[in-house]
Every structure is written in structure tokens, then in C-alpha cells.
Short mmCIF file of C-alpha atoms in Angstrom, two decimals:
data_model
loop_
_atom_site.label_atom_id
_atom_site.label_comp_id
_atom_site.label_asym_id
_atom_site.label_seq_id
_atom_site.Cartn_x
_atom_site.Cartn_y
_atom_site.Cartn_z
CA MET A 1 -12.15 -10.29 79.85
CA SER A 2 -14.51 -9.55 77.01
CA VAL A 3 -14.06 -6.78 74.55
CA ASN A 4 -17.23 -5.85 72.60
CA ASN A 5 -17.52 -3.06 69.84
CA GLU A 6 -17.92 -0.52 72.47
CA THR A 7 -14.87 -1.50 74.51
CA LEU A 8 -12.68 -1.87 71.31
CA LEU A 9 -13.67 1.59 70.38
CA SER A 10 -12.71 2.69 73.91
CA ILE A 11 -9.33 1.11 73.31
CA ILE A 12 -8.71 2.72 69.87
CA GLU A 13 -9.57 5.98 71.52
CA ASN A 14 -7.14 5.44 74.22
CA MET A 15 -4.46 4.54 71.79
CA GLN A 16 -5.05 7.89 70.09
CA LYS A 17 -4.71 9.85 73.20
CA ASN A 18 -1.65 7.93 74.34
CA ILE A 19 0.13 8.28 70.84
CA GLY A 20 -1.08 11.81 70.92
CA GLU A 21 0.45 12.51 74.39
CA ASN A 22 3.68 10.65 73.35
CA ARG A 23 4.01 12.43 69.65
CA SER A 24 7.52 14.47 70.77
CA TYR A 25 8.56 11.20 72.75
CA LEU A 26 8.33 9.19 69.78
CA SER A 27 9.71 11.74 67.37
CA ASP A 28 12.71 12.43 69.61
CA LEU A 29 13.56 8.69 69.71
CA ASP A 30 13.46 8.59 65.89
CA ARG A 31 15.47 11.73 65.85
CA GLU A 32 18.20 9.70 67.59
CA ILE A 33 18.40 6.94 64.87
CA GLY A 34 16.16 7.91 62.15
CA ASP A 35 14.28 10.67 60.59
CA GLY A 36 12.51 11.99 63.39
CA ASP A 37 9.11 11.59 62.20
CA HIS A 38 7.53 8.72 63.94
CA GLY A 39 5.53 10.53 66.46
CA ILE A 40 4.25 13.09 63.98
CA ASN A 41 3.24 10.16 61.75
CA MET A 42 1.54 8.00 64.34
CA ASP A 43 -0.27 11.00 65.60
CA ARG A 44 -1.53 11.85 62.14
CA GLY A 45 -2.64 8.22 61.52
CA PHE A 46 -4.69 8.05 64.81
CA GLN A 47 -6.34 11.35 64.25
CA GLU A 48 -7.52 10.06 61.06
CA VAL A 49 -8.87 7.07 62.61
CA MET A 50 -10.83 9.15 64.92
CA LYS A 51 -12.53 10.81 62.10
CA LYS A 52 -13.91 7.18 61.34
CA MET A 53 -15.40 6.85 64.85
CA ASP A 54 -19.08 7.36 63.61
CA GLU A 55 -18.64 4.89 60.76
CA MET A 56 -16.85 2.40 63.09
CA LYS A 57 -19.72 2.46 65.75
CA GLU A 58 -21.79 0.74 62.82
CA GLN A 59 -19.27 -2.00 62.60
CA ASP A 60 -18.64 -5.27 64.21
CA ILE A 61 -15.35 -5.89 66.12
CA SER A 62 -13.44 -7.21 62.97
CA GLY A 63 -14.72 -4.39 60.72
CA ILE A 64 -13.42 -2.02 63.26
CA LEU A 65 -9.87 -3.37 63.25
CA ARG A 66 -10.14 -3.06 59.58
CA THR A 67 -11.08 0.31 59.21
CA THR A 68 -8.40 1.15 61.90
CA GLY A 69 -5.85 -0.88 59.77
CA MET A 70 -6.75 0.70 56.43
CA THR A 71 -6.71 4.34 57.85
CA LEU A 72 -3.26 3.66 59.32
CA ALA A 73 -1.91 2.21 56.32
CA PHE A 74 -3.20 4.92 54.01
CA LYS A 75 -2.71 8.13 56.30
CA VAL A 76 0.32 7.53 58.66
CA GLY A 77 2.66 8.40 55.73
CA GLY A 78 6.09 6.77 56.95
CA ALA A 79 6.85 2.94 57.13
CA SER A 80 4.79 2.62 60.34
CA GLY A 81 1.85 2.97 58.43
CA PRO A 82 1.72 0.02 56.19
CA LEU A 83 3.53 -2.09 59.09
CA TYR A 84 0.71 -1.28 61.79
CA GLY A 85 -1.98 -1.07 58.91
CA THR A 86 -1.23 -4.60 57.85
CA ALA A 87 -0.99 -5.55 61.82
CA PHE A 88 -4.56 -4.48 62.44
CA MET A 89 -5.91 -5.73 59.05
CA LYS A 90 -4.64 -9.36 59.72
CA ALA A 91 -5.76 -9.00 63.33
CA SER A 92 -9.19 -8.20 62.10
CA ASP A 93 -9.38 -11.21 59.77
CA THR A 94 -9.18 -13.33 63.13
CA LEU A 95 -12.01 -12.09 64.43
CA LYS A 96 -14.67 -12.52 61.52
CA GLY A 97 -18.19 -13.15 62.70
CA LYS A 98 -17.37 -12.75 66.43
CA GLU A 99 -19.20 -10.31 68.75
CA GLU A 100 -16.34 -9.98 71.33
CA ILE A 101 -12.99 -10.82 71.93
CA VAL A 102 -12.06 -12.85 75.07
CA LEU A 103 -8.73 -13.42 76.59
CA THR A 104 -7.96 -16.80 74.72
CA ASP A 105 -8.33 -14.83 71.55
CA LEU A 106 -5.69 -12.47 72.05
CA PRO A 107 -2.61 -14.77 71.41
CA GLY A 108 -4.20 -15.68 67.70
CA LEU A 109 -4.73 -11.97 67.27
CA LEU A 110 -1.51 -10.83 68.15
CA ASP A 111 0.07 -13.56 66.39
CA ALA A 112 -1.73 -12.56 63.15
CA ALA A 113 -0.66 -8.89 63.66
CA ILE A 114 2.89 -10.20 64.07
CA GLY A 115 2.69 -12.03 60.87
CA GLY A 116 1.24 -8.97 58.97
CA ILE A 117 4.36 -6.89 60.06
CA GLN A 118 6.76 -9.54 59.00
CA LEU A 119 4.96 -9.94 55.46
CA ARG A 120 5.38 -6.19 55.18
CA GLY A 121 8.57 -5.58 56.79
CA LYS A 122 10.33 -8.79 56.31
CA ALA A 123 11.92 -8.62 59.91
CA VAL A 124 12.54 -11.12 62.52
CA GLN A 125 12.89 -10.81 66.19
CA GLY A 126 16.07 -9.08 67.46
CA GLU A 127 16.62 -6.65 64.55
CA LYS A 128 15.37 -3.57 66.63
CA THR A 129 11.69 -3.16 65.48
CA ILE A 130 8.02 -3.32 66.68
CA LEU A 131 8.50 -7.08 66.64
CA ASP A 132 10.71 -6.99 69.55
CA THR A 133 8.16 -5.49 71.69
CA LEU A 134 5.22 -7.64 70.21
CA PHE A 135 7.03 -11.05 70.01
CA PRO A 136 7.85 -11.21 73.81
CA ALA A 137 4.38 -9.72 74.87
CA LYS A 138 2.49 -12.35 72.87
CA GLU A 139 4.66 -15.21 74.20
CA ALA A 140 4.34 -14.17 77.95
CA LEU A 141 0.68 -13.87 77.31
CA GLU A 142 0.19 -17.31 75.88
CA ASN A 143 2.29 -18.78 78.69
CA ALA A 144 0.22 -16.83 81.28
CA ILE A 145 -3.00 -18.29 79.69
CA VAL A 146 -1.31 -22.06 79.73
CA GLU A 147 -0.52 -21.62 83.50
CA GLY A 148 -4.27 -20.50 84.06
CA LYS A 149 -3.56 -17.07 85.07
CA ASN A 150 -6.70 -14.68 85.20
CA SER A 151 -6.92 -12.18 82.25
CA GLU A 152 -5.77 -9.19 84.51
CA GLN A 153 -2.50 -11.23 85.56
CA ALA A 154 -2.30 -12.56 81.70
CA ILE A 155 -2.40 -9.01 80.42
CA ASP A 156 0.04 -7.51 82.92
CA ALA A 157 2.26 -10.36 82.04
CA MET A 158 1.96 -9.33 78.46
CA LEU A 159 2.63 -5.84 79.20
CA LYS A 160 5.64 -6.33 81.23
CA ALA A 161 7.08 -8.63 78.66
CA GLY A 162 6.52 -5.87 75.98
CA GLU A 163 8.22 -3.20 78.22
CA GLU A 164 11.24 -5.49 78.57
CA GLY A 165 11.37 -6.18 74.82
CA ALA A 166 11.29 -2.48 73.99
CA GLU A 167 13.96 -1.80 76.72
CA TYR A 168 15.91 -4.57 74.98
CA THR A 169 16.00 -2.71 71.77
CA LYS A 170 18.43 -0.27 73.54
CA THR A 171 21.02 -3.21 73.49
CA ILE A 172 20.88 -4.14 69.86
CA LYS A 173 21.89 -2.65 66.74
CA ALA A 174 19.34 -2.01 64.10
CA THR A 175 19.55 -4.36 60.84
CA LYS A 176 16.25 -3.12 59.17
CA GLY A 177 14.67 0.24 58.35
CA ARG A 178 16.51 3.54 58.35
CA ALA A 179 18.33 3.11 61.72
CA SER A 180 20.30 0.17 60.19
CA TYR A 181 22.39 2.77 57.94
CA ILE A 182 23.96 4.11 61.29
CA GLY A 183 24.76 0.51 62.47
CA GLU A 184 26.52 0.30 65.95
CA ARG A 185 25.66 3.79 66.69
CA SER A 186 22.03 2.89 67.17
CA ILE A 187 22.84 0.82 70.27
CA GLY A 188 21.92 2.63 73.35
CA HIS A 189 18.73 4.13 71.82
CA MET A 190 15.31 2.44 72.15
CA ASP A 191 13.45 1.62 68.72
CA PRO A 192 10.91 4.15 68.35
CA GLY A 193 8.64 1.23 66.62
CA ALA A 194 9.15 -0.91 69.72
CA ALA A 195 8.26 2.32 71.94
CA SER A 196 4.92 2.90 69.98
CA ALA A 197 4.16 -0.79 69.95
CA LEU A 198 4.68 -0.71 73.90
CA ILE A 199 2.17 2.43 73.90
CA LEU A 200 -0.47 0.39 71.89
CA LEU A 201 -0.19 -2.58 74.38
CA ARG A 202 -0.34 -0.24 77.35
CA SER A 203 -3.64 1.32 75.72
CA ILE A 204 -5.10 -2.11 75.50
CA ALA A 205 -4.12 -3.15 79.09
CA GLU A 206 -5.34 0.36 80.67
CA ILE A 207 -9.05 -0.44 79.39
CA VAL A 208 -9.46 -3.99 79.70
CA ASN A 209 -7.91 -4.16 83.35
CA MET B 1 2.77 2.00 25.65
CA VAL B 2 4.20 0.58 29.07
CA GLY B 3 4.13 3.19 31.63
CA ILE B 4 6.59 3.99 34.43
CA LEU B 5 5.70 5.28 37.94
CA LEU B 6 8.21 6.89 40.18
CA VAL B 7 7.62 6.83 43.96
CA SER B 8 9.53 8.81 46.38
CA HIS B 9 9.36 10.28 49.71
CA VAL B 10 9.52 13.74 48.08
CA GLN B 11 7.65 15.23 45.02
CA SER B 12 10.63 17.23 43.85
CA LEU B 13 13.02 14.10 43.69
CA ALA B 14 10.17 12.05 41.71
CA ASP B 15 9.86 14.93 39.71
CA GLY B 16 13.50 15.07 38.81
CA VAL B 17 13.86 11.31 38.07
CA LYS B 18 10.65 12.08 35.49
CA ASP B 19 12.54 15.19 33.97
CA LEU B 20 15.70 13.19 33.44
CA ALA B 21 13.87 10.14 31.89
CA GLY B 22 11.73 12.28 29.87
CA LEU B 23 14.86 13.56 28.16
CA VAL B 24 15.37 9.93 26.50
CA ALA B 25 11.84 9.26 26.10
CA PRO B 26 9.50 11.92 25.48
CA SER B 27 6.56 9.57 24.61
CA VAL B 28 6.73 7.27 27.51
CA PRO B 29 4.04 8.04 30.15
CA ILE B 30 6.04 8.68 33.11
CA VAL B 31 4.29 9.68 36.37
CA ALA B 32 5.99 10.96 39.42
CA VAL B 33 4.32 10.73 42.97
CA GLY B 34 6.22 11.85 46.23
CA GLY B 35 5.38 13.01 49.48
CA LEU B 36 2.01 13.51 51.46
CA SER B 37 -0.86 15.56 50.15
CA ASP B 38 -0.10 18.59 52.36
CA GLY B 39 3.58 18.40 50.80
CA SER B 40 5.36 16.86 53.56
CA ALA B 41 8.00 14.28 53.21
CA GLY B 42 6.47 10.54 53.12
CA THR B 43 4.53 8.16 51.10
CA ASP B 44 0.63 7.97 50.59
CA VAL B 45 -0.94 4.88 49.43
CA GLU B 46 -3.94 6.72 48.17
CA ARG B 47 -1.85 8.88 45.87
CA ILE B 48 0.36 6.09 44.68
CA TYR B 49 -2.82 4.19 43.52
CA THR B 50 -4.04 7.29 41.65
CA SER B 51 -0.74 8.02 40.07
CA LEU B 52 -0.59 4.19 39.01
CA LYS B 53 -3.82 4.34 37.25
CA GLU B 54 -2.44 7.46 35.41
CA ALA B 55 0.51 5.66 34.23
CA ASP B 56 -1.41 2.52 33.11
CA GLN B 57 -2.28 2.90 29.35
CA GLY B 58 -2.97 -0.61 28.97
CA ASP B 59 0.35 -2.19 28.62
CA GLY B 60 1.65 -2.45 32.10
CA VAL B 61 3.57 0.06 34.50
CA LEU B 62 7.18 -0.49 35.79
CA ILE B 63 7.32 0.94 39.23
CA PHE B 64 10.52 2.52 40.55
CA MET B 65 10.90 3.49 44.36
CA ASP B 66 13.50 5.28 46.42
CA LEU B 67 13.40 3.33 49.64
CA GLY B 68 11.89 2.29 52.77
CA SER B 69 8.20 3.04 53.19
CA ALA B 70 7.87 3.91 49.43
CA VAL B 71 8.18 0.24 48.98
CA MET B 72 5.74 -0.79 51.49
CA SER B 73 3.28 1.90 50.56
CA THR B 74 3.65 0.93 46.80
CA GLU B 75 2.96 -2.78 47.74
CA MET B 76 -0.30 -1.76 49.61
CA ALA B 77 -1.50 0.45 46.46
CA LEU B 78 -0.94 -2.94 44.33
CA GLU B 79 -2.93 -4.85 46.78
CA ILE B 80 -5.91 -2.62 46.18
CA ASP B 81 -6.49 -3.71 42.64
CA PRO B 82 -3.98 -6.77 41.94
CA ASN B 83 -2.65 -6.57 38.48
CA ASP B 84 0.31 -8.71 36.90
CA ASN B 85 1.09 -6.03 34.95
CA TYR B 86 2.12 -3.47 37.56
CA ILE B 87 5.54 -4.63 38.45
CA MET B 88 7.66 -3.17 41.37
CA MET B 89 11.36 -2.92 40.11
CA ASN B 90 14.14 -3.94 42.66
CA SER B 91 16.73 -1.66 40.97
CA PRO B 92 18.24 1.98 41.84
CA MET B 93 15.32 4.17 40.96
CA VAL B 94 17.34 6.71 38.59
CA GLU B 95 19.58 4.19 36.82
CA GLY B 96 16.38 1.85 36.47
CA ALA B 97 14.07 4.60 35.20
CA ILE B 98 16.42 5.58 32.56
CA VAL B 99 17.09 2.03 31.25
CA ALA B 100 13.25 1.29 31.46
CA ALA B 101 12.17 4.51 29.73
CA SER B 102 14.82 4.05 26.59
CA ALA B 103 13.67 0.56 26.31
CA ILE B 104 10.14 1.42 26.13
CA GLU B 105 10.74 4.59 23.95
CA ALA B 106 12.42 2.02 21.54
CA GLY B 107 9.34 -0.25 21.45
CA SER B 108 9.87 -2.82 24.43
CA THR B 109 7.12 -4.64 25.94
CA LEU B 110 6.66 -4.90 29.49
CA GLU B 111 8.59 -8.00 29.82
CA GLU B 112 11.34 -6.89 27.66
CA ALA B 113 11.68 -3.51 29.59
CA HIS B 114 11.55 -5.57 32.83
CA ASN B 115 14.26 -7.98 31.82
CA LEU B 116 16.54 -5.43 30.72
CA VAL B 117 16.28 -3.45 33.84
CA GLU B 118 17.00 -6.62 35.83
CA SER B 119 19.98 -7.49 33.99
CA GLN B 120 21.39 -4.01 34.24
CA LYS B 121 20.55 -3.29 38.02
CA GLY B 122 23.87 -4.30 39.42
CA VAL B 123 26.00 -2.64 36.84
CA ASP B 124 28.51 -0.44 38.63
CA LYS B 125 28.61 3.09 37.87
CA PHE B 126 32.26 3.27 37.03
#
């Protein structure tokens, strides 16, 4: 696996496409346990990112992720803006001066993104959040690399663990964010943030594999 | 004079708190910001940043937020241009803003108003 500027821009375009297609799905999930705007917010954010395409074509990979993060942070309008925005910005910091992302860069990149989300949202794993998708995905990716899996297998393992993580959020109650106000009644519903995080991971996998 | 910034998900809520605080503190610079630029509910980092600068008259700003993304968006606005005299308050927005506005109107410094709000934030309503 090697992701240069061009591939990275394709990934971001694919994120926008997939988020756009799942706009209603994400808002419906949010309506069950929150205020019902997650799909609208994420879609707005990624559409704003698309407006920066010309600018991003002139940037290196670190710059592209920074621009994406800043745009999401400023334009999403809900809690997911600062959360994903900080995630992309922290991921950007791990790639300074690099011209491509290779498989072994990915765990560090995800780790930084997770750290950014935790810094902003003060959540840990198991609270029915974005992290419940990203944590297991990162762990599975790390393990696959240690086991000597090739990039396609490792990315598949990451995605599968992310899917399981998002599914797992149906079984637990929310203790962070607005969904925490409904306590036990949040059980049975997938967390919309965990679902959007999975869409972003899938958008990466579709392009690199 | 110390400024007050009110950050909400909806402009009318921030405006309402501003109106109420303004009754006890007519000379305090109070700026209300809420919602997105298209008027829908949410919080907008850029609008918060602009409003922060408007509230800043050189003696610092106490910032009161409603909940959730208002807190995170305010954090991000503060990171654009870090300043120790911009203080996010961990108190209820209405009560905190009224306490702060009264204190500032009576001549409190940033630190004094901050401490007073901190000491009052756990007070029961009845």
C-alpha cells in the first residue's frame, strides 16, 4: 500500500461520497438517541471539504489532512466537527514531511486520530462513541502487521474489527454526549458516531484495496 | 472592562441570557453567539472566534457555554489564538453569566469575577 497526494484526495472524495449517501441513515441513527442531525452535519462538513479541493491539490499529504480537519472542525456545526476535525489534524501531524503513507504509518496515524478525539471529547472505549469503532480497528491493524499480513489483509482486518466495534455499540449504554441523557434506553441502537467512523474507514479501504 | 461571551446552539437562547444579564450590568460588554451562519442550530468555531474578539476590550473575557459541542467548538476557537485572559467557565450558563455580569459591573477584575462564579456554581436554586 502506498498513498500519495492523489490517492489521499481520492480517499477524501470517497469519504464525502459515502457520507453523502448515508446522510439519512446517520441522521436516523442520531434521531433514535440524540438530536437527529449527525448525517446533515457530516454531509455539510465534507461538502465544505470538497470546496477546498483545488487548494488541497497543491498540498502535501500532511497539509491535505490538516485542511480537511480544519474544515470539518469549522463547518460541521455539531460535536462531530471538533472531534473529527481534531482527529484529522492530529493524524496530519504524524505525516509531516512525508510524501506517501505506507501500511506501517497507518497505526500511528490512527493512534494520533484517536488521541485527538479523546483530548477533545474526554471519552474512553466502551462509552458508545466514535472510539468504539476506531480502537478495535487500530488494534486489529496493528496485530495484522505484526503477524506479517499483507496490506490488503491488514486493511480488511481493520475494517472487520471496525464493523464489529460499531455493532458492539448497540449493546452498551451511552455515557458520553447527548445520548447519555437517555441512559439505558440508548441500548439497542448503534451510535451514530461509531457508524460514521466506520463509513470513513470503509472509504479508506475501498480506495487502497 | 471584562467581557462576557455567551455560546449557545441557538442564537435566541444566547440573546435571551444576554438580555437578562444586561439588566443587572448595562455597561458590561456582553456578546451572544449561537447557531450556524445559516440560522440553524449548532455551534460554529469561526463565529465564536469573531464574537470572542468583539467581547474582548483588553481586560479579558469570561465565556459561558450551554453544552456539548458549544464547549468543544469554544475550545477550538481559543486554540486559534491562545490567550490566558479568555476563560471558559464550568458553570450553568444563566446563573454564571448573571453572577459574572453583576460582579464586573461592580468593578471586579477578570480573576475576581472568575473566582466568584466558581464559588457560586454549585449553589442550589432553592
